PDB file of C-alpha atoms in Angstrom:
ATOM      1  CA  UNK A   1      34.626 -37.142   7.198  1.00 51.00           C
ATOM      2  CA  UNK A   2      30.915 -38.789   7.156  1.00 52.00           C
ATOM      3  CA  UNK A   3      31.209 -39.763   3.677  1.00 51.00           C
ATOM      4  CA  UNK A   4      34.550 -41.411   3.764  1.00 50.00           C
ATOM      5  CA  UNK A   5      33.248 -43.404   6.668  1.00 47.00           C
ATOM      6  CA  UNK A   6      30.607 -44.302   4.815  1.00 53.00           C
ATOM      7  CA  UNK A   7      33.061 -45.500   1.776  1.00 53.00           C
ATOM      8  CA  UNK A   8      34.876 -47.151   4.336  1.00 51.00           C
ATOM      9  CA  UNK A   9      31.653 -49.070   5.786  1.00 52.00           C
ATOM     10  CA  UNK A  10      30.623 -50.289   2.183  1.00 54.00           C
ATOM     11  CA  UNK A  11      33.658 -51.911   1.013  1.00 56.00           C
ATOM     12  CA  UNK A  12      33.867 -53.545   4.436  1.00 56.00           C
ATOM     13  CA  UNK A  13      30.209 -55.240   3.700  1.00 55.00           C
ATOM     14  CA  UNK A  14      30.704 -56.092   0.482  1.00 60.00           C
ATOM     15  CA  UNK A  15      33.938 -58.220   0.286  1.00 58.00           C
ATOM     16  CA  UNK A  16      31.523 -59.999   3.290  1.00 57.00           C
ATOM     17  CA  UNK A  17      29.877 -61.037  -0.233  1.00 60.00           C
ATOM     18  CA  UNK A  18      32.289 -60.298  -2.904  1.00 68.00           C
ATOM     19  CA  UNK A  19      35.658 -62.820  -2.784  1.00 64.00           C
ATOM     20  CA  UNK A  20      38.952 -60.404  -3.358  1.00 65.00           C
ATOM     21  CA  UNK A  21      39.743 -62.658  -6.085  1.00 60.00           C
ATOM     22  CA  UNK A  22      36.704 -61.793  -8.215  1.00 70.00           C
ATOM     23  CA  UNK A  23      37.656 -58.445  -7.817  1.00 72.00           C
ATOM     24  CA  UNK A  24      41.031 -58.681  -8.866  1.00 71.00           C
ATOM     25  CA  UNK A  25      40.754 -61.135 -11.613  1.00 77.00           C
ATOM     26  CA  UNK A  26      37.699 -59.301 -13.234  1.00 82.00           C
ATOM     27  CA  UNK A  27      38.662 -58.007 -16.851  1.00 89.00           C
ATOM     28  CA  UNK A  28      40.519 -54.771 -17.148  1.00 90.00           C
ATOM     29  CA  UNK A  29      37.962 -52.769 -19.058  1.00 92.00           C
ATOM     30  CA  UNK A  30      35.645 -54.273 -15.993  1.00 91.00           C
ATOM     31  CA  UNK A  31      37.364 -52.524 -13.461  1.00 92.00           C
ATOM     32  CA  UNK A  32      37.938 -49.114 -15.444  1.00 94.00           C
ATOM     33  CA  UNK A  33      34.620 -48.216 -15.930  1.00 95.00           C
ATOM     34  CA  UNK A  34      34.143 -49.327 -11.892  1.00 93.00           C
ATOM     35  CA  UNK A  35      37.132 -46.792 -11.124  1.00 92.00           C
ATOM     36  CA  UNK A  36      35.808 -44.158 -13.017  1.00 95.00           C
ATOM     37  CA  UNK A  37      32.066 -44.657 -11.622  1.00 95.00           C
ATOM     38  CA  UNK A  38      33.862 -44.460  -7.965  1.00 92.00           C
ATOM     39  CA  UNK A  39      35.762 -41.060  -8.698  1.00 92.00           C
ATOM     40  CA  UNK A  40      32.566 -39.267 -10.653  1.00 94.00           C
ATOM     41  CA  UNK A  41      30.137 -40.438  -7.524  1.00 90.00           C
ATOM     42  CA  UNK A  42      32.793 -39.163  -4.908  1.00 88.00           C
ATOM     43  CA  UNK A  43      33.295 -35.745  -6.982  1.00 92.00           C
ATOM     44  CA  UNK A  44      29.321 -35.388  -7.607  1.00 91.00           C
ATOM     45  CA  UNK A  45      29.201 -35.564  -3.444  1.00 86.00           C
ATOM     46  CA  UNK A  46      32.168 -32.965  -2.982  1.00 88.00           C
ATOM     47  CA  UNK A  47      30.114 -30.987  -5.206  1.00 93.00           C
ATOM     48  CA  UNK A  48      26.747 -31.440  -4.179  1.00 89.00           C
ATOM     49  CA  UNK A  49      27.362 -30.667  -0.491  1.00 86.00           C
ATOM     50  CA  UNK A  50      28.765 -27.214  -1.465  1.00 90.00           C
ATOM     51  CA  UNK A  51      26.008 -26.070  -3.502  1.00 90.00           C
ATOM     52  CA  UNK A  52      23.661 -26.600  -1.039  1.00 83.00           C
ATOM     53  CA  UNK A  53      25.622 -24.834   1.606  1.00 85.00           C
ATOM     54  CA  UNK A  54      25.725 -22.075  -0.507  1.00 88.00           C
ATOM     55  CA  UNK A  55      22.095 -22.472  -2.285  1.00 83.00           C
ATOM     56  CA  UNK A  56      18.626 -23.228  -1.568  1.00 81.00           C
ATOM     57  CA  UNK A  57      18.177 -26.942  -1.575  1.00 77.00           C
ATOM     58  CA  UNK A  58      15.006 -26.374  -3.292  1.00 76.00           C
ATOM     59  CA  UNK A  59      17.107 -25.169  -6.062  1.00 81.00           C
ATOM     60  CA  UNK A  60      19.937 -27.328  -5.322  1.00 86.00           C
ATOM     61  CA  UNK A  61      18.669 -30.592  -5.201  1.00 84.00           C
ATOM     62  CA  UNK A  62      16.035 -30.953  -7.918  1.00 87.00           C
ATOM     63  CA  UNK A  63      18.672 -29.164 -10.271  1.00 90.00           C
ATOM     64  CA  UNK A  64      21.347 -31.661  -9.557  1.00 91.00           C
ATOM     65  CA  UNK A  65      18.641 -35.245  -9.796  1.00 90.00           C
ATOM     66  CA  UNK A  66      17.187 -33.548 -13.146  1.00 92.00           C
ATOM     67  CA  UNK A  67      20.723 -33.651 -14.384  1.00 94.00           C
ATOM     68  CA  UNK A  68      22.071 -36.430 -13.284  1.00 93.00           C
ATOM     69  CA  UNK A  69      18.810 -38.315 -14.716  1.00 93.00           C
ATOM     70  CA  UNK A  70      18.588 -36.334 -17.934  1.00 94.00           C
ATOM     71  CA  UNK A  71      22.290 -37.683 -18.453  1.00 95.00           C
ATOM     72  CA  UNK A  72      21.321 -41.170 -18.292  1.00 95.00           C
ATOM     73  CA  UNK A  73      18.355 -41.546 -20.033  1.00 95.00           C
ATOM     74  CA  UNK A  74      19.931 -39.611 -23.269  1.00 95.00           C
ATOM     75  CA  UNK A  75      22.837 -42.271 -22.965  1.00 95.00           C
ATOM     76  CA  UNK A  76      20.448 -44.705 -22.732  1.00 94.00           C
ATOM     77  CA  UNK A  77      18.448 -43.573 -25.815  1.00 94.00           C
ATOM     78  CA  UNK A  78      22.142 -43.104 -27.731  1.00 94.00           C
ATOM     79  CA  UNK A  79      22.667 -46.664 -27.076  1.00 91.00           C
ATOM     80  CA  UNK A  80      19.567 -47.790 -28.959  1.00 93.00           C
ATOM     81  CA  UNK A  81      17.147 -47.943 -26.029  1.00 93.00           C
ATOM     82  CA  UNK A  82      14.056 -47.546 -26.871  1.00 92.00           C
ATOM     83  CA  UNK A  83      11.199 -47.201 -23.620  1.00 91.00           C
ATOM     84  CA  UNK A  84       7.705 -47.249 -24.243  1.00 92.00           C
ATOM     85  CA  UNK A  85       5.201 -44.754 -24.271  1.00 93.00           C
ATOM     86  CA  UNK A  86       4.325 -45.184 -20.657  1.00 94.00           C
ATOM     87  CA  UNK A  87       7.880 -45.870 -19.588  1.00 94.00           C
ATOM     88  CA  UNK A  88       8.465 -42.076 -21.148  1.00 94.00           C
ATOM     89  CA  UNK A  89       5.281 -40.902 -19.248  1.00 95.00           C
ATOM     90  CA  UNK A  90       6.918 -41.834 -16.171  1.00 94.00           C
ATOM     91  CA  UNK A  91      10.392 -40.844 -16.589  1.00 95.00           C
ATOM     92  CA  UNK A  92       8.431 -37.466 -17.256  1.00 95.00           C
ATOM     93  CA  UNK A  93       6.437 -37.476 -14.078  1.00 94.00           C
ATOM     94  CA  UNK A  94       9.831 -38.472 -12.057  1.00 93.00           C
ATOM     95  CA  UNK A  95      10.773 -35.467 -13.003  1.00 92.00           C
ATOM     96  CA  UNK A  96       8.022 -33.382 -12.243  1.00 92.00           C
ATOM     97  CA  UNK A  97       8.096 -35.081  -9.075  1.00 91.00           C
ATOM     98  CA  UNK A  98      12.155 -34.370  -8.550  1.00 89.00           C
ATOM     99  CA  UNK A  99      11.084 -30.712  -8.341  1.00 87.00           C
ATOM    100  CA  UNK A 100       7.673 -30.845  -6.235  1.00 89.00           C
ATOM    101  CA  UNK A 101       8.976 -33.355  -3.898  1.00 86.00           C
ATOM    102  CA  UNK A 102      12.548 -30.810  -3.437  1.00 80.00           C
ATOM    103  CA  UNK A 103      10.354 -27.869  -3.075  1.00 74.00           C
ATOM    104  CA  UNK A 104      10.842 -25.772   0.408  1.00 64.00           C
ATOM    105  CA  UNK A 105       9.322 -22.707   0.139  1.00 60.00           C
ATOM    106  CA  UNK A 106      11.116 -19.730  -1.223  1.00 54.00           C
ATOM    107  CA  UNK A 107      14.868 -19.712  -2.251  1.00 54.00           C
ATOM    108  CA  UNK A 108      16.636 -18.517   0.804  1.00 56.00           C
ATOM    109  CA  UNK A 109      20.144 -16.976  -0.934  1.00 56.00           C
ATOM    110  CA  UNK A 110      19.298 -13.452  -1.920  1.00 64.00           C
ATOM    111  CA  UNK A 111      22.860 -12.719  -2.914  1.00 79.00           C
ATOM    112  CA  UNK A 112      23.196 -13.228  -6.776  1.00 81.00           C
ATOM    113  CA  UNK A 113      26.383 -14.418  -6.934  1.00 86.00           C
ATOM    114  CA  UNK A 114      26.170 -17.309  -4.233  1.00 87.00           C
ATOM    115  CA  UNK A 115      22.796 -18.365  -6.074  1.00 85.00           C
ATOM    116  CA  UNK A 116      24.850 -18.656  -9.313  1.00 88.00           C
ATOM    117  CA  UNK A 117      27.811 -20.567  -8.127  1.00 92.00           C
ATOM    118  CA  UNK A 118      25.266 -22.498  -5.723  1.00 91.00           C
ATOM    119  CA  UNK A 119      23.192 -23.988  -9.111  1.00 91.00           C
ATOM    120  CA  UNK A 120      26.793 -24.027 -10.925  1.00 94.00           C
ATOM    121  CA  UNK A 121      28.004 -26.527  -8.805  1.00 95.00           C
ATOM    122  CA  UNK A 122      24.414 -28.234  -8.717  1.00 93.00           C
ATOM    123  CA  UNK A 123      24.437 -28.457 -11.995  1.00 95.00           C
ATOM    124  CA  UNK A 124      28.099 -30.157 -12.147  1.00 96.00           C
ATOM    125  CA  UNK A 125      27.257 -32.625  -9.955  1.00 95.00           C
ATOM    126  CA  UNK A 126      24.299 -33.285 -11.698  1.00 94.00           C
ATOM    127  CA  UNK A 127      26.755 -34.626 -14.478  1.00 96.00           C
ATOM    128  CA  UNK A 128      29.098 -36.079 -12.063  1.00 96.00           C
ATOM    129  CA  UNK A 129      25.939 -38.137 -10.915  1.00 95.00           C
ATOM    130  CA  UNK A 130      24.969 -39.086 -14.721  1.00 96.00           C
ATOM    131  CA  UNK A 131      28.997 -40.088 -15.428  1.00 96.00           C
ATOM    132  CA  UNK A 132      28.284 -42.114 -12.050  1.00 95.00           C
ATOM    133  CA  UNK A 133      25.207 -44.209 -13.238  1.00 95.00           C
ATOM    134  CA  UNK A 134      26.420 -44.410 -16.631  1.00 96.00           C
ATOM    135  CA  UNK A 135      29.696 -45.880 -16.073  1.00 95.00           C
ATOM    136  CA  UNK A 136      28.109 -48.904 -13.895  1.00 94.00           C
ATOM    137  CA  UNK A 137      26.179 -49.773 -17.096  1.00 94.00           C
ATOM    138  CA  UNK A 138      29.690 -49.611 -19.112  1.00 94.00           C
ATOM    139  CA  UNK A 139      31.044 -52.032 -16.397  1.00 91.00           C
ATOM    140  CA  UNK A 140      28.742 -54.517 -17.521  1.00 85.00           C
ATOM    141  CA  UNK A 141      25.852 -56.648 -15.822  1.00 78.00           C
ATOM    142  CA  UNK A 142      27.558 -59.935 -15.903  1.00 81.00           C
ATOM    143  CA  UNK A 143      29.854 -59.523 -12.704  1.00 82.00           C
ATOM    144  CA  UNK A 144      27.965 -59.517  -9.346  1.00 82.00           C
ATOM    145  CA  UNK A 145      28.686 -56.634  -7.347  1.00 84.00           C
ATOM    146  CA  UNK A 146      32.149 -56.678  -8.837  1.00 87.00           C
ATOM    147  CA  UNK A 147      32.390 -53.194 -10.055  1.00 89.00           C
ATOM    148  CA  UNK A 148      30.862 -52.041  -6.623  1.00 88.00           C
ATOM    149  CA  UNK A 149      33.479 -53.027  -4.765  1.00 86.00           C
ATOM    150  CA  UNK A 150      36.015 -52.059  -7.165  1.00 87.00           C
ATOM    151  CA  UNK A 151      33.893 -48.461  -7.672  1.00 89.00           C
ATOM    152  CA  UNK A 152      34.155 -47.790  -3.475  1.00 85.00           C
ATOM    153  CA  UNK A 153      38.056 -49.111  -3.303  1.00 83.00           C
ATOM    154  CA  UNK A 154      39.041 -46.119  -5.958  1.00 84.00           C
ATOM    155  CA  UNK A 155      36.757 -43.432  -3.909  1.00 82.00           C
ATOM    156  CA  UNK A 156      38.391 -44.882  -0.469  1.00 78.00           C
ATOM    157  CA  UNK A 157      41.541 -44.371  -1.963  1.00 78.00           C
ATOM    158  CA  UNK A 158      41.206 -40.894  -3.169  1.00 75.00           C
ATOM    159  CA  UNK A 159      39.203 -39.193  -0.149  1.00 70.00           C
ATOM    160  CA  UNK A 160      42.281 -41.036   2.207  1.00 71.00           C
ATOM    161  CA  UNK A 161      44.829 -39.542   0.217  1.00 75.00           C
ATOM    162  CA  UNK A 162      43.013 -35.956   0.864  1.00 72.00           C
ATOM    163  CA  UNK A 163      42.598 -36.607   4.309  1.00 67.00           C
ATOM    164  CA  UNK A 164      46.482 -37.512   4.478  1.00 73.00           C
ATOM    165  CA  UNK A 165      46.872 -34.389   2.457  1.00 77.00           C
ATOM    166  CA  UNK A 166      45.181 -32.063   4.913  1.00 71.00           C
ATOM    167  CA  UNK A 167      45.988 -33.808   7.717  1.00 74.00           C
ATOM    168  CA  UNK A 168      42.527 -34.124   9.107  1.00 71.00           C
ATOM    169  CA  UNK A 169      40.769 -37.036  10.710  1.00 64.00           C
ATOM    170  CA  UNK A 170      38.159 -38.840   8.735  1.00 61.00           C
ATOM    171  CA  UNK A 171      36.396 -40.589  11.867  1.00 63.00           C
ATOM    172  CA  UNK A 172      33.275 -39.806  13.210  1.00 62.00           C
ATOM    173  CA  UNK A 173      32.948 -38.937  17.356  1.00 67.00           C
ATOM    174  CA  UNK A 174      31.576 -41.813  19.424  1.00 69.00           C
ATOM    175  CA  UNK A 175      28.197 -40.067  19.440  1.00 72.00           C
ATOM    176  CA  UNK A 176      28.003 -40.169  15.148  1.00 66.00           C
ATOM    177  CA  UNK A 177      29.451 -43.768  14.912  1.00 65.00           C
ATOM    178  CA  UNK A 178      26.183 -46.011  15.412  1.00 74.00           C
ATOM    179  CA  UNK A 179      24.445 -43.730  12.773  1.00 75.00           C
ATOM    180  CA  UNK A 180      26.970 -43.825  10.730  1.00 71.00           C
ATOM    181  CA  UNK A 181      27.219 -47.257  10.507  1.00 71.00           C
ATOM    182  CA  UNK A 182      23.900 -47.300  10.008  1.00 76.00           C
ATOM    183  CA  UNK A 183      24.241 -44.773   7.237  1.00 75.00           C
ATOM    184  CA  UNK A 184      27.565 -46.806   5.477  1.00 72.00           C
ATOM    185  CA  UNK A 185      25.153 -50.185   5.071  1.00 76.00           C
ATOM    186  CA  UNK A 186      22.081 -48.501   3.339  1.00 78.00           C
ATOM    187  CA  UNK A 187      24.165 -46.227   0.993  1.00 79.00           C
ATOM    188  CA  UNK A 188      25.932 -49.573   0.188  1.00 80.00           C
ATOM    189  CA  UNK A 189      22.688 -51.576  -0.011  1.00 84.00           C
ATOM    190  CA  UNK A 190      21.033 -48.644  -2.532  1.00 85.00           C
ATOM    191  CA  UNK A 191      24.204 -48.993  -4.752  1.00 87.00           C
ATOM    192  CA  UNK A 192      24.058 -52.956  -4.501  1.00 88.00           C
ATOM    193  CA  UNK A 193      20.757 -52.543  -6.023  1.00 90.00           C
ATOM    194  CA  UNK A 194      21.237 -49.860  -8.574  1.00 92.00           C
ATOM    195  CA  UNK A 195      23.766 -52.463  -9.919  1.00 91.00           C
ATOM    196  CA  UNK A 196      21.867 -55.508  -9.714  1.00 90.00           C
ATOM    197  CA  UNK A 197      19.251 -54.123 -11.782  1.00 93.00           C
ATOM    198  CA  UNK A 198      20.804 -52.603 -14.472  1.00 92.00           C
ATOM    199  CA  UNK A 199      21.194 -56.627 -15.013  1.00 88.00           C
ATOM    200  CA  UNK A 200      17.462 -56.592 -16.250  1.00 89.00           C
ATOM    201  CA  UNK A 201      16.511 -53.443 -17.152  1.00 91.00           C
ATOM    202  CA  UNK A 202      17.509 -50.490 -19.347  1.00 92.00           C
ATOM    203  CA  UNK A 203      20.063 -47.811 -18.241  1.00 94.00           C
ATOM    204  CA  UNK A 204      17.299 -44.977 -18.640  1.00 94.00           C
ATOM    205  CA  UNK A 205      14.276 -46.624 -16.386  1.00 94.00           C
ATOM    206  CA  UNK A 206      16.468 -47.991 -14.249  1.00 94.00           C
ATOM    207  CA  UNK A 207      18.942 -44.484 -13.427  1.00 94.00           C
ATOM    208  CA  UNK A 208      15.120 -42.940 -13.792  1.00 94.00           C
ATOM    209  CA  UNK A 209      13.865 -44.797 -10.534  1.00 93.00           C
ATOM    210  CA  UNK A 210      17.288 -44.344  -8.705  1.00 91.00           C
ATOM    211  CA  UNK A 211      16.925 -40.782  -9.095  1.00 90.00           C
ATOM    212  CA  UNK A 212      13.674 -40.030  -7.181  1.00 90.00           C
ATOM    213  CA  UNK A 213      15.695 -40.614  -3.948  1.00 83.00           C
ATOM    214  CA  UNK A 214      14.561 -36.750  -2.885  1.00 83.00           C
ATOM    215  CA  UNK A 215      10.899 -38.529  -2.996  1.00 85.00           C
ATOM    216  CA  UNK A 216      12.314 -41.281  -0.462  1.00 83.00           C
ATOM    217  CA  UNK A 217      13.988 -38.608   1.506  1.00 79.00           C
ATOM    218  CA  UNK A 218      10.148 -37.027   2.187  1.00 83.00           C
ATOM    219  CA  UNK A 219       9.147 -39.982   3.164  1.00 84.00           C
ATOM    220  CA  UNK A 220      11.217 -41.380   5.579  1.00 81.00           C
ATOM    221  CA  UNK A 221      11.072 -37.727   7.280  1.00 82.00           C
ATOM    222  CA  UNK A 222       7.358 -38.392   7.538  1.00 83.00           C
ATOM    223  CA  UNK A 223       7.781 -41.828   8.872  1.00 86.00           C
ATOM    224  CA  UNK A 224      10.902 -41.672  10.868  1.00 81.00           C
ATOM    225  CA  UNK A 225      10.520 -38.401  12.136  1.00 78.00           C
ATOM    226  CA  UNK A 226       7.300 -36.810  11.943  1.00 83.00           C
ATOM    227  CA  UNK A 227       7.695 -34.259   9.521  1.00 79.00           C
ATOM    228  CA  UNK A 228       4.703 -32.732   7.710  1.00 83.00           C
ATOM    229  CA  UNK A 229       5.376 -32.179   3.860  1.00 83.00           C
ATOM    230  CA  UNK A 230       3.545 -29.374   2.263  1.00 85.00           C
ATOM    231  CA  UNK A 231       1.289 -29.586   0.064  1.00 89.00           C
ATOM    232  CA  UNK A 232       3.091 -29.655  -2.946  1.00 89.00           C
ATOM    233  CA  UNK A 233       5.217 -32.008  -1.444  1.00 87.00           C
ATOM    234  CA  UNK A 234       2.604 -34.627  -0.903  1.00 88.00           C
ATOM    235  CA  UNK A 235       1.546 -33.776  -4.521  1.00 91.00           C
ATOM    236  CA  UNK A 236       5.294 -35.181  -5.467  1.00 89.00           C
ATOM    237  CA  UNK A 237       4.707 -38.092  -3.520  1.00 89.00           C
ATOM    238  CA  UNK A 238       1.650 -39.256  -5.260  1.00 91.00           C
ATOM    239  CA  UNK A 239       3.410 -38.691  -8.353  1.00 92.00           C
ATOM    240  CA  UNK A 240       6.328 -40.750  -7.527  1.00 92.00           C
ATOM    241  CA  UNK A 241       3.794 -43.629  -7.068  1.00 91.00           C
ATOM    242  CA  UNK A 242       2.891 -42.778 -10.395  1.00 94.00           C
ATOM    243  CA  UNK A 243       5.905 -42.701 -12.287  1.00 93.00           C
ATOM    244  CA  UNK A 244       7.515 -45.991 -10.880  1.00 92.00           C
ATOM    245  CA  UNK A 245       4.022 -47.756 -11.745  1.00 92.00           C
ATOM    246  CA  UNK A 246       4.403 -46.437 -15.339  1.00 93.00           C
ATOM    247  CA  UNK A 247       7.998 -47.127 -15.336  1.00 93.00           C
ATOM    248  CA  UNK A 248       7.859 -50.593 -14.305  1.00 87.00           C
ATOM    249  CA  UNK A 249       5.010 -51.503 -16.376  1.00 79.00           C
TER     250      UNK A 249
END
């Protein structure tokens, strides 16, 4: 329900920006590569959120953002990219930071089995996240916010068709709406921005520095809502710093 609100919420803001028509008459190949970045980022979600109910999201989460950066950057390299020393320094310490900044403590799933299909579907949409990022650079760099809008239109499509399906609701109660909202224009503005700076940058820097979102995540608990990170949390946070200096270097 959240998440096709949220789908719902971004296309809304971006054809405030994006004309239909640019949408519709962008080239065919264009708009295939958008589709199939909106399906793979709407299946990495449906398989994320699992994983993590079943899982430790210490596990969880730095399994699926090594993945779905890993994915990227080989793509990247396969495509004749070639970063510099210290741009490979720093997608190294992203990494390392991926899994400090994710850590919680001890995994919490003693049960075997739910731990392996827990990092099983981690690990999938790990790739579902790489096949997302990936397929924006495919799109191309010359269109705007183009492929965005056509990339959210496929995944609004699908999730309402499995909401018909079920016959469940996908709005939010009154209470969840404002946050929501909320929620729909930043997820919408982080994509915007992915795809704006693919425009000037390499596919493996640029999916590199997208990926330390858990790092953001710490923050804005610290910020927003008081948390206290542990240590090795606050380790991953200097590291970020680190990496996206390198990185952008």
């Amino acid at each position: 329900g959240p998440f096709v609100n949220l789908i719902k919420i971004g296309v809304v803001a971006l054809l405030l920006f994006v004309p239909l028509a640019d949408v519709l008459g962008a080239p065919r190949e264009v708009l295939l590569w958008s589709v199939a970045a909106g399906v793979s980022g709407t299946l990495a979600a449906v398989t994320l959120y699992p994983a993590l109910a079943l899982g430790s999201a210490s596990e969880v989460a730095p399994l699926s953002a090594l993945v779905g950066t890993a994915g990227p950057v080989l793509f990247g390299v396969l495509l004749g990219e070639r970063p510099s020393g210290l741009a490979w320094a720093g997608i190294a310490l992203a990494a390392l930071t991926i899994v400090l900044v994710s850590a919680a403590g001890a995994a919490t799933t003693p049960d075997p089995v739910r731990r392996r299909r827990s990092l099983a579907l981690a690990f999938v949409s790990g790739l579902f996240i790489s096949t997302f990022l990936v397929c924006f650079e495919r799109a191309g760099s010359g269109h705007g916010l183009v492929p965005l809008v056509a990339a959210r239109a496929a995944s609004l499509s699908g999730l309402a068709l499995a909401f018909a399906l079920l016959r469940r609701s996908p709005l939010p109660s009154a209470p969840a709406r404002a946050i929501t909202l909320l929620s729909g224009l930043a997820d919408t503005g982080a994509n915007a921005g992915y795809v704006l700076a693919l425009a000037s940058a390499p596919l493996a820097t640029t999916a590199t520095l997208a990926n330390l979102y858990p790092a953001v995540t710490v923050l804005c608990g610290v910020l927003v809502l008081g948390d206290r990170p542990r240590p090795i949390q606050q380790a991953g946070l200097v590291l970020a710093l680190g990496a996206i200096s390198l990185i952008t270097r």
